[in-house]
Amino acid sequence: MDSPNVLLLLTTLSLTVSSAISGSVVEDLANLQPPSDFNTTIMKNCQHSPSLRYCNSSSVDLKEIFRFTIVASHLCNESKNPNCVHSFDKIDLRNRPKIAPLYLSYSFFWKYCPSTIFSIDLSNTSLKGSFPTEVLCCAQIQALDLSLNGLAGEFPIESFSRLTNLTSLNLSYNYFSESKISDSRFFKRFNASSFIHSGILPSHRNFTIKAIFVLVGFPISVIFMVVCFGWLCFQRPDFLPRMFQRKHRFTPSMLRAATNGFSRKNQIVRSEGVEIYKGTLRDGTEVRIEIYRDCISREKRQEFVEECKILVELRHKNLVQVLGWCSNRNKRAIVTEWTDGETIEMWLSDSAPPWKLRLKILSGVAAGMLYLQENWPEVVSDIRIDSVLLTDNHEPLLSRFQVGDRYRNSKKIHWFGIFLLEIITNRRSQEFERGEAGFIEHVRENYPENLHEVIDARMKLPENIFDQAKHGIELGLMCTDQSISKHPGLDQISHMINKVYESCLELAPQNRKRSHGDGGKGHKHLK
């Protein structure tokens, strides 16, 4: 201190001097009051030594200054200064883990830190937490030792700027966060021995680890990312952003995920070489997956892909939409939209549909065939009643397609004729010994006299509607007659069926009105 002899003497006389601060002294600090003439003493001290810090304080707290003098007296003795009445040049609490934190807690002491202190040693005192910035209030110090503690966090390098006299610093063996202290002017005042294992300077071990990561780990991580991206591209492209996905192309992994590993629960049909599953794509779309497990040549696989590229372009309300395909060495698959409806064959067998709905089915099938003929003549659809699907709105959906020019239009007309006759009669060509030929012969033998033996009796047609069914039989026989050189075109067939369908819709209200007029006796049928 700058000659604070009178003040320290007063403090020494006012307390029972102890070699160590005890709990009772701490309690006494809170209870002790400065003597009545303490203010006078403070004024004398400031006149004698105006550089004292409490003399320059904007507000004088006598009780706080009084406690400061008490702690200063004890800390001087604890630091083994030779004559605390005349000299207090160091704070030495090294290897004193029990009392060092206690003195650091006296913020009023550090606020008025004696300007005679030039050395602070708090090494090996088990200090923990952040850097004790309160010691930096002693801006005049020349040496500071905080080594061998558990201090952590950021090192307050900015706060050291005011310690212009500091020439010796030891922060070794702490856990501070790494800092770019080596780039500052502050570091140039000291050397690396001041920061051994302090965490402030990058260690060679950490540098080596980082170098290994940069030289080895980073390339490996890049390779790993490339491999993962490649796996996604070739196995699960549905996880990639849409711009990176291969449109219409499905991988075996995507199909496996969509069908829960091709589980039996998802399987709908299984036959030799063909399996059909219901699946759900990653975006929630429900699909029908038709898988062909066969081995074909590379040329055949390429032909299959080229055909699928055509099928995905088909757009019509009476065609099942083809969403894409899968093609590899042992597996081929076509993915189409899922429809909950049944086949026409099931519909005819289970529900005995009326004539009006059968006409609607025929109109939709003819429209789908006409769309293919006019826009995609190389695409042929299977229009058997066991392959044409039916939606909840009774819209037929052609679901099986072939690509090629091997089928002439006359063949397509023949298929439609068979389909038309099966719709009206509710009979299957495979029921007859000679197949289609036997079926056509059976219908022709009963046309026109015994049509009531041929037309599905469950429709219970009134006389005017029965004539429409008769014309339908006539059209079907014309389409399947191989003896004539020219058959009606699909556009003509579609036009005729639509005209009959519209006529049926107009006749339906009249038939209902006639039914009420008959007094519930029913319609008159042509026998």
Coordinates of C-alpha atoms in Angstrom, one line a residue, residues 171-456:
L171 CA -1.7 -20.4 -16.9
S172 CA -0.4 -24.0 -17.4
Y173 CA -2.4 -27.1 -16.7
N174 CA -5.9 -25.7 -17.0
Y175 CA -8.8 -26.4 -19.4
F176 CA -9.4 -23.1 -21.2
S177 CA -10.9 -23.1 -24.7
E178 CA -8.5 -22.9 -27.6
S179 CA -7.8 -19.3 -28.6
K180 CA -5.9 -17.5 -31.3
I181 CA -3.7 -15.9 -28.6
S182 CA -0.6 -16.6 -30.6
D183 CA -1.6 -14.0 -33.1
S184 CA -1.9 -11.2 -30.5
R185 CA 0.6 -8.8 -29.1
F186 CA -0.2 -10.1 -25.7
F187 CA 1.4 -13.5 -26.4
K188 CA 4.6 -11.8 -27.6
R189 CA 5.2 -10.7 -24.0
F190 CA 5.5 -14.3 -22.9
N191 CA 6.5 -17.6 -24.2
A192 CA 4.8 -21.0 -24.7
S193 CA 5.9 -22.2 -21.2
S194 CA 3.2 -19.9 -19.8
F195 CA 0.5 -21.9 -21.5
I196 CA 1.6 -25.5 -21.2
H197 CA -1.5 -27.8 -21.3
S198 CA -3.7 -24.9 -20.7
G199 CA -5.9 -25.6 -23.6
I200 CA -5.4 -22.1 -25.0
L201 CA -2.7 -23.0 -27.5
P202 CA -3.4 -25.8 -30.1
S203 CA -1.6 -28.9 -29.0
H204 CA 0.5 -31.0 -31.3
R205 CA -1.8 -33.9 -30.6
N206 CA -4.9 -32.0 -31.6
F207 CA -3.1 -30.6 -34.6
T208 CA -2.1 -34.1 -35.6
I209 CA -5.7 -35.4 -35.2
K210 CA -7.0 -32.5 -37.3
A211 CA -4.3 -33.1 -39.9
I212 CA -5.2 -36.8 -40.0
F213 CA -8.8 -36.0 -40.4
V214 CA -8.1 -33.5 -43.2
L215 CA -5.7 -35.8 -45.0
V216 CA -7.5 -39.1 -44.4
G217 CA -10.9 -38.6 -42.8
F218 CA -12.1 -36.0 -45.2
P219 CA -11.4 -38.0 -48.4
I220 CA -13.0 -41.0 -46.7
S221 CA -16.1 -39.0 -45.8
V222 CA -16.2 -37.7 -49.4
I223 CA -15.9 -41.2 -50.7
F224 CA -18.6 -42.4 -48.3
M225 CA -20.9 -39.6 -49.4
V226 CA -20.3 -40.4 -53.1
V227 CA -21.0 -44.1 -52.4
C228 CA -24.2 -43.2 -50.5
F229 CA -25.3 -40.9 -53.3
G230 CA -24.5 -43.6 -55.8
W231 CA -26.4 -46.2 -53.9
L232 CA -29.4 -43.9 -53.7
C233 CA -29.2 -43.2 -57.4
F234 CA -29.1 -46.8 -58.4
Q235 CA -31.1 -48.4 -55.5
R236 CA -33.4 -45.9 -53.9
P237 CA -33.7 -42.8 -56.1
D238 CA -37.1 -42.1 -54.5
F239 CA -35.1 -40.6 -51.6
L240 CA -33.5 -38.1 -53.8
P241 CA -34.9 -34.7 -54.7
R242 CA -37.3 -35.0 -57.7
M243 CA -34.8 -33.3 -60.0
F244 CA -32.4 -36.2 -59.5
Q245 CA -34.9 -39.0 -59.8
R246 CA -35.0 -41.1 -63.0
K247 CA -38.6 -40.6 -64.2
H248 CA -40.7 -43.7 -64.6
R249 CA -37.8 -46.0 -63.6
F250 CA -38.2 -48.3 -60.6
T251 CA -35.4 -50.3 -59.0
P252 CA -35.9 -53.7 -57.3
S253 CA -35.2 -52.1 -54.0
M254 CA -38.0 -49.6 -54.5
L255 CA -40.4 -52.4 -55.4
R256 CA -39.3 -54.4 -52.4
A257 CA -39.9 -51.5 -50.1
A258 CA -43.3 -50.8 -51.7
T259 CA -44.5 -54.4 -51.2
N260 CA -43.0 -54.9 -47.7
G261 CA -40.4 -57.2 -49.1
F262 CA -42.7 -58.9 -51.6
S263 CA -44.8 -60.2 -48.7
R264 CA -47.6 -62.6 -49.2
K265 CA -50.0 -60.1 -47.6
N266 CA -49.3 -57.8 -50.6
Q267 CA -49.5 -60.5 -53.2
I268 CA -52.6 -60.7 -55.3
V269 CA -51.8 -63.2 -58.1
R270 CA -49.1 -65.8 -58.4
S271 CA -48.7 -67.9 -61.4
E272 CA -45.8 -69.5 -63.3
G273 CA -43.4 -66.6 -64.2
V274 CA -45.8 -63.8 -63.1
E275 CA -46.5 -62.3 -59.8
I276 CA -48.8 -59.3 -59.1
Y277 CA -48.6 -57.2 -55.9
K278 CA -50.3 -54.3 -54.4
G279 CA -47.7 -51.7 -53.2
T280 CA -47.4 -48.3 -51.8
L281 CA -44.7 -46.0 -53.1
R282 CA -42.7 -43.7 -50.8
D283 CA -44.9 -40.7 -51.7
G284 CA -48.0 -42.7 -50.7
T285 CA -49.2 -43.6 -54.2
E286 CA -50.9 -47.0 -54.3
V287 CA -49.7 -49.1 -57.3
R288 CA -50.2 -52.4 -59.0
I289 CA -46.8 -54.2 -59.6
E290 CA -46.7 -57.0 -62.2
I291 CA -43.5 -58.9 -62.0
Y292 CA -42.0 -61.2 -64.6
R293 CA -39.4 -63.5 -63.1
D294 CA -37.6 -64.8 -66.2
C295 CA -34.2 -64.6 -67.8
I296 CA -34.2 -62.9 -71.2
S297 CA -31.4 -61.6 -73.4
R298 CA -30.1 -58.1 -73.2
E299 CA -31.8 -57.3 -76.5
K300 CA -35.1 -58.5 -75.2
R301 CA -34.7 -56.4 -72.1
Q302 CA -33.9 -53.3 -74.2
E303 CA -37.1 -54.0 -76.3
F304 CA -39.1 -54.2 -73.0
V305 CA -37.7 -50.9 -71.9
E306 CA -38.5 -49.2 -75.2
E307 CA -42.0 -50.6 -75.0
C308 CA -42.5 -49.3 -71.5
K309 CA -41.3 -45.8 -72.6
I310 CA -44.3 -45.8 -74.9
L311 CA -46.8 -47.1 -72.4
V312 CA -46.0 -44.4 -69.8
E313 CA -47.1 -41.8 -72.4
L314 CA -50.6 -43.2 -72.6
R315 CA -53.2 -40.8 -71.2
H316 CA -56.9 -41.7 -71.4
K317 CA -59.7 -42.1 -68.8
N318 CA -60.4 -45.7 -70.0
L319 CA -56.7 -46.8 -69.8
V320 CA -54.9 -47.8 -66.6
Q321 CA -52.0 -45.3 -66.3
V322 CA -48.6 -47.0 -66.5
L323 CA -46.3 -45.3 -64.0
G324 CA -43.1 -46.9 -64.9
W325 CA -41.0 -50.1 -65.2
C326 CA -38.2 -52.1 -63.7
S327 CA -35.7 -54.0 -65.8
N328 CA -32.7 -56.0 -64.8
R329 CA -31.1 -59.4 -65.5
N330 CA -33.6 -61.6 -63.6
K331 CA -36.6 -59.4 -63.1
R332 CA -38.9 -57.3 -65.1
A333 CA -41.9 -55.3 -63.8
I334 CA -44.5 -52.9 -64.9
V335 CA -45.9 -50.5 -62.3
T336 CA -49.4 -49.1 -62.9
E337 CA -51.9 -47.1 -60.9
W338 CA -53.9 -49.1 -58.4
T339 CA -57.7 -49.5 -58.8
D340 CA -59.9 -51.0 -56.2
G341 CA -62.5 -52.1 -58.7
E342 CA -63.2 -55.6 -59.9
T343 CA -62.9 -57.1 -63.4
I344 CA -65.8 -57.1 -65.8
E345 CA -66.1 -60.8 -65.5
M346 CA -66.5 -60.6 -61.7
W347 CA -68.9 -57.7 -62.1
L348 CA -71.1 -59.7 -64.6
S349 CA -71.2 -62.8 -62.4
D350 CA -71.9 -61.1 -59.0
S351 CA -74.2 -58.1 -59.7
A352 CA -76.4 -58.9 -62.7
P353 CA -75.9 -55.4 -64.1
P354 CA -78.6 -53.7 -66.1
W355 CA -78.4 -53.0 -69.9
K356 CA -77.6 -49.3 -69.4
L357 CA -74.4 -50.0 -67.4
R358 CA -73.3 -52.7 -69.9
L359 CA -73.6 -50.1 -72.7
K360 CA -71.6 -47.7 -70.6
I361 CA -68.8 -50.3 -70.3
L362 CA -68.9 -51.0 -74.1
S363 CA -68.8 -47.3 -74.8
G364 CA -65.7 -46.8 -72.5
V365 CA -63.9 -49.8 -74.0
A366 CA -64.5 -48.6 -77.5
A367 CA -63.3 -45.1 -76.6
G368 CA -60.1 -46.5 -75.1
M369 CA -59.4 -48.7 -78.2
L370 CA -60.1 -45.8 -80.5
Y371 CA -57.7 -43.5 -78.6
L372 CA -54.9 -46.1 -79.0
Q373 CA -55.7 -46.6 -82.7
E374 CA -55.6 -42.9 -83.4
N375 CA -52.7 -41.9 -81.2
W376 CA -50.6 -45.0 -80.6
P377 CA -51.4 -47.5 -83.3
E378 CA -48.5 -49.7 -82.3
V379 CA -50.1 -50.3 -78.9
V380 CA -52.6 -53.1 -78.5
S381 CA -54.8 -53.7 -75.4
D382 CA -56.1 -57.0 -74.1
I383 CA -59.9 -56.5 -73.9
R384 CA -61.0 -59.8 -72.5
I385 CA -63.6 -59.4 -69.7
D386 CA -61.2 -61.0 -67.2
S387 CA -58.6 -58.3 -67.8
V388 CA -60.7 -55.1 -68.2
L389 CA -61.1 -53.4 -64.8
L390 CA -64.0 -51.5 -63.5
T391 CA -63.9 -48.4 -61.3
D392 CA -66.4 -47.5 -58.6
N393 CA -68.0 -45.1 -61.2
H394 CA -68.4 -48.0 -63.6
E395 CA -65.7 -46.7 -65.9
P396 CA -63.9 -49.6 -67.7
L397 CA -60.1 -49.5 -67.6
L398 CA -58.0 -51.3 -70.2
S399 CA -55.1 -52.7 -68.2
R400 CA -52.9 -54.9 -70.3
F401 CA -51.0 -53.6 -73.3
Q402 CA -48.6 -54.9 -75.9
V403 CA -46.4 -52.9 -78.3
G404 CA -45.9 -54.0 -81.8
D405 CA -47.4 -53.9 -85.3
R406 CA -48.2 -57.6 -85.5
Y407 CA -51.9 -57.1 -84.9
R408 CA -54.1 -55.7 -87.7
N409 CA -57.1 -53.6 -87.1
S410 CA -59.4 -56.5 -88.2
K411 CA -58.0 -58.6 -85.3
K412 CA -58.7 -55.7 -82.8
I413 CA -62.3 -55.5 -84.2
H414 CA -62.7 -59.3 -83.8
W415 CA -61.6 -59.0 -80.1
F416 CA -64.1 -56.3 -79.5
G417 CA -66.8 -58.4 -81.1
I418 CA -66.1 -61.3 -78.7
F419 CA -66.1 -58.8 -75.8
L420 CA -69.4 -57.3 -76.8
L421 CA -71.1 -60.7 -77.2
E422 CA -69.8 -61.8 -73.8
I423 CA -71.1 -58.6 -72.2
I424 CA -74.6 -59.2 -73.6
T425 CA -74.9 -62.9 -73.1
N426 CA -72.9 -63.2 -69.9
R427 CA -71.2 -66.3 -71.4
R428 CA -67.5 -67.1 -71.8
S429 CA -66.0 -68.3 -75.0
Q430 CA -63.9 -70.8 -73.0
E431 CA -67.1 -72.5 -71.8
F432 CA -67.5 -74.0 -75.3
E433 CA -65.7 -77.0 -76.7
R434 CA -64.3 -75.1 -79.7
G435 CA -63.6 -71.9 -77.7
E436 CA -64.3 -68.6 -79.6
A437 CA -65.5 -70.4 -82.7
G438 CA -68.0 -72.5 -80.7
F439 CA -69.2 -69.4 -78.8
I440 CA -69.8 -67.4 -82.0
E441 CA -71.5 -70.4 -83.6
H442 CA -73.8 -70.8 -80.6
V443 CA -74.9 -67.1 -80.8
R444 CA -75.3 -67.2 -84.6
E445 CA -77.5 -70.3 -84.4
N446 CA -79.9 -68.5 -82.1
Y447 CA -79.9 -65.2 -84.1
P448 CA -82.4 -63.7 -84.6
E449 CA -85.3 -66.0 -83.7
N450 CA -84.1 -67.4 -80.3
L451 CA -82.2 -64.5 -78.9
H452 CA -84.0 -64.8 -75.6
E453 CA -82.0 -68.0 -75.2
V454 CA -78.7 -66.1 -75.7
I455 CA -79.2 -62.6 -74.1
D456 CA -78.6 -62.6 -70.3

